[in-house]
Amino acid sequence: MLHLAQELQRQPDRETTLQAIVKAVVNTVPGAEWAGVSLVRGRKVTAEVPTDEIVRLLDECQSELNEGPCLSAIREHRSVNVPDLAAPDVDWPRFAAEAVRLGVRSLLSFQLFVQRETLGALNLYGPEPHAFVEDSVVIGDLFAQHAAVALAGATQEMRLGEALRTRDLIGQAKGILMLRDGLDEHQAFARLVQASQHANLKLVDAAQWLIAEVSPEKAR
């Protein structure tokens, strides 16, 4: 697990981190045939990097029905283990019926979290009932903890990159206004804020629009 954690930390961005997570899960956790990560953006749960079309379909099913293991893991702050989705007393009966129709009979879902911040869920699926043994649960839980840390780091780097790009765009826009209209830095910023409010745009979008007007290739 130490080698795995180090490998995840070396991934350059969130997308490759997620791809590394699901690939390693299928290769590491006994009984896991398919895997996927579902992430939370506001109130919306979005499926990313499924290892198979089956996983994508199951994630879509959970979103449409508003029920399923991923949503339970995220909302109830716990792990979910269903040995047999065809059992008569299974939770989420509509989701379970669709999963069985697609050839999925067992599942594990682990909440991904760092301290108190919920990021989403790691979902594992097996084609046979009782595919996941005790070691699957133990290894999956450890893996989810390492994966959550790596995922949080990748997400933080992505946000930092976006923040730096925003700063650069606003700086370029201020420079254009200072040069074109003879304004100082504070006046240029106030003019940009006024323009964004008037056009009902975010400040960075107003800056990008101004840059595109002057030099389209720099706004890309």
PDB file of N, CA and C in Angstrom, residues 7 9 13 36 52-53 65 87 95 97 105 108 122 129 156 160 164 167 175 192 195 197:
ATOM      1  N   GLU A   7       2.703   6.079  -5.678  1.00  0.00           N
ATOM      2  CA  GLU A   7       2.378   6.128  -7.105  1.00  0.00           C
ATOM      3  C   GLU A   7       1.236   7.107  -7.367  1.00  0.00           C
ATOM      4  N   GLN A   9       0.424   9.705  -5.539  1.00  0.00           N
ATOM      5  CA  GLN A   9       0.888  11.065  -5.286  1.00  0.00           C
ATOM      6  C   GLN A   9       1.712  11.610  -6.447  1.00  0.00           C
ATOM      7  N   ASP A  13      -2.102  15.202 -12.417  1.00  0.00           N
ATOM      8  CA  ASP A  13      -3.347  15.953 -12.315  1.00  0.00           C
ATOM      9  C   ASP A  13      -4.468  15.033 -11.846  1.00  0.00           C
ATOM     10  N   GLY A  36     -15.117   2.353 -10.404  1.00  0.00           N
ATOM     11  CA  GLY A  36     -15.295   3.732 -10.845  1.00  0.00           C
ATOM     12  C   GLY A  36     -15.298   4.668  -9.654  1.00  0.00           C
ATOM     13  N   ASP A  52     -15.279   0.399 -17.215  1.00  0.00           N
ATOM     14  CA  ASP A  52     -16.083  -0.333 -18.190  1.00  0.00           C
ATOM     15  C   ASP A  52     -17.396   0.411 -18.402  1.00  0.00           C
ATOM     16  N   GLU A  53     -18.026   0.165 -19.535  1.00  0.00           N
ATOM     17  CA  GLU A  53     -19.311   0.785 -19.834  1.00  0.00           C
ATOM     18  C   GLU A  53     -20.362   0.431 -18.783  1.00  0.00           C
ATOM     19  N   LEU A  65     -32.166   7.602 -10.571  1.00  0.00           N
ATOM     20  CA  LEU A  65     -33.073   7.075  -9.552  1.00  0.00           C
ATOM     21  C   LEU A  65     -32.892   7.746  -8.194  1.00  0.00           C
ATOM     22  N   ALA A  87     -30.650 -10.486  -3.926  1.00  0.00           N
ATOM     23  CA  ALA A  87     -31.331 -10.887  -2.694  1.00  0.00           C
ATOM     24  C   ALA A  87     -32.633 -10.100  -2.536  1.00  0.00           C
ATOM     25  N   PHE A  95     -32.307   0.187  -8.402  1.00  0.00           N
ATOM     26  CA  PHE A  95     -30.909   0.142  -8.828  1.00  0.00           C
ATOM     27  C   PHE A  95     -30.417  -1.296  -8.886  1.00  0.00           C
ATOM     28  N   ALA A  97     -32.036  -4.040  -9.410  1.00  0.00           N
ATOM     29  CA  ALA A  97     -32.591  -4.761 -10.555  1.00  0.00           C
ATOM     30  C   ALA A  97     -31.824  -4.434 -11.830  1.00  0.00           C
ATOM     31  N   ARG A 105     -23.504  -8.605  -9.640  1.00  0.00           N
ATOM     32  CA  ARG A 105     -24.196  -9.276  -8.542  1.00  0.00           C
ATOM     33  C   ARG A 105     -23.717  -8.836  -7.160  1.00  0.00           C
ATOM     34  N   LEU A 108     -19.032  -3.183  -3.596  1.00  0.00           N
ATOM     35  CA  LEU A 108     -18.471  -2.477  -2.449  1.00  0.00           C
ATOM     36  C   LEU A 108     -18.400  -1.004  -2.822  1.00  0.00           C
ATOM     37  N   LEU A 122     -15.766   5.580  -3.991  1.00  0.00           N
ATOM     38  CA  LEU A 122     -15.066   4.604  -4.820  1.00  0.00           C
ATOM     39  C   LEU A 122     -15.947   3.365  -4.883  1.00  0.00           C
ATOM     40  N   PRO A 129     -22.229 -13.357  -7.103  1.00  0.00           N
ATOM     41  CA  PRO A 129     -22.619 -13.066  -5.720  1.00  0.00           C
ATOM     42  C   PRO A 129     -21.499 -13.448  -4.760  1.00  0.00           C
ATOM     43  N   GLN A 156      -6.559  20.019  -5.225  1.00  0.00           N
ATOM     44  CA  GLN A 156      -5.999  21.272  -4.734  1.00  0.00           C
ATOM     45  C   GLN A 156      -5.053  21.886  -5.759  1.00  0.00           C
ATOM     46  N   LEU A 160      -5.387  25.488  -7.627  1.00  0.00           N
ATOM     47  CA  LEU A 160      -4.300  26.460  -7.612  1.00  0.00           C
ATOM     48  C   LEU A 160      -3.978  26.920  -9.027  1.00  0.00           C
ATOM     49  N   LEU A 164      -4.196  30.765 -10.456  1.00  0.00           N
ATOM     50  CA  LEU A 164      -3.083  31.472 -11.093  1.00  0.00           C
ATOM     51  C   LEU A 164      -3.482  31.981 -12.476  1.00  0.00           C
ATOM     52  N   ARG A 167      -5.665  35.037 -12.007  1.00  0.00           N
ATOM     53  CA  ARG A 167      -4.855  36.204 -11.657  1.00  0.00           C
ATOM     54  C   ARG A 167      -4.161  36.786 -12.883  1.00  0.00           C
ATOM     55  N   GLY A 175      -3.752  45.723 -17.494  1.00  0.00           N
ATOM     56  CA  GLY A 175      -2.697  46.339 -18.295  1.00  0.00           C
ATOM     57  C   GLY A 175      -3.237  46.960 -19.572  1.00  0.00           C
ATOM     58  N   LEU A 192     -12.710  47.435 -14.615  1.00  0.00           N
ATOM     59  CA  LEU A 192     -12.964  46.035 -14.966  1.00  0.00           C
ATOM     60  C   LEU A 192     -14.106  45.467 -14.125  1.00  0.00           C
ATOM     61  N   ALA A 195     -17.356  46.868 -15.441  1.00  0.00           N
ATOM     62  CA  ALA A 195     -17.743  46.225 -16.698  1.00  0.00           C
ATOM     63  C   ALA A 195     -18.320  44.835 -16.458  1.00  0.00           C
ATOM     64  N   GLN A 197     -19.850  43.757 -13.755  1.00  0.00           N
ATOM     65  CA  GLN A 197     -21.169  43.891 -13.138  1.00  0.00           C
ATOM     66  C   GLN A 197     -22.214  44.322 -14.161  1.00  0.00           C
TER      67      GLN A 197
END
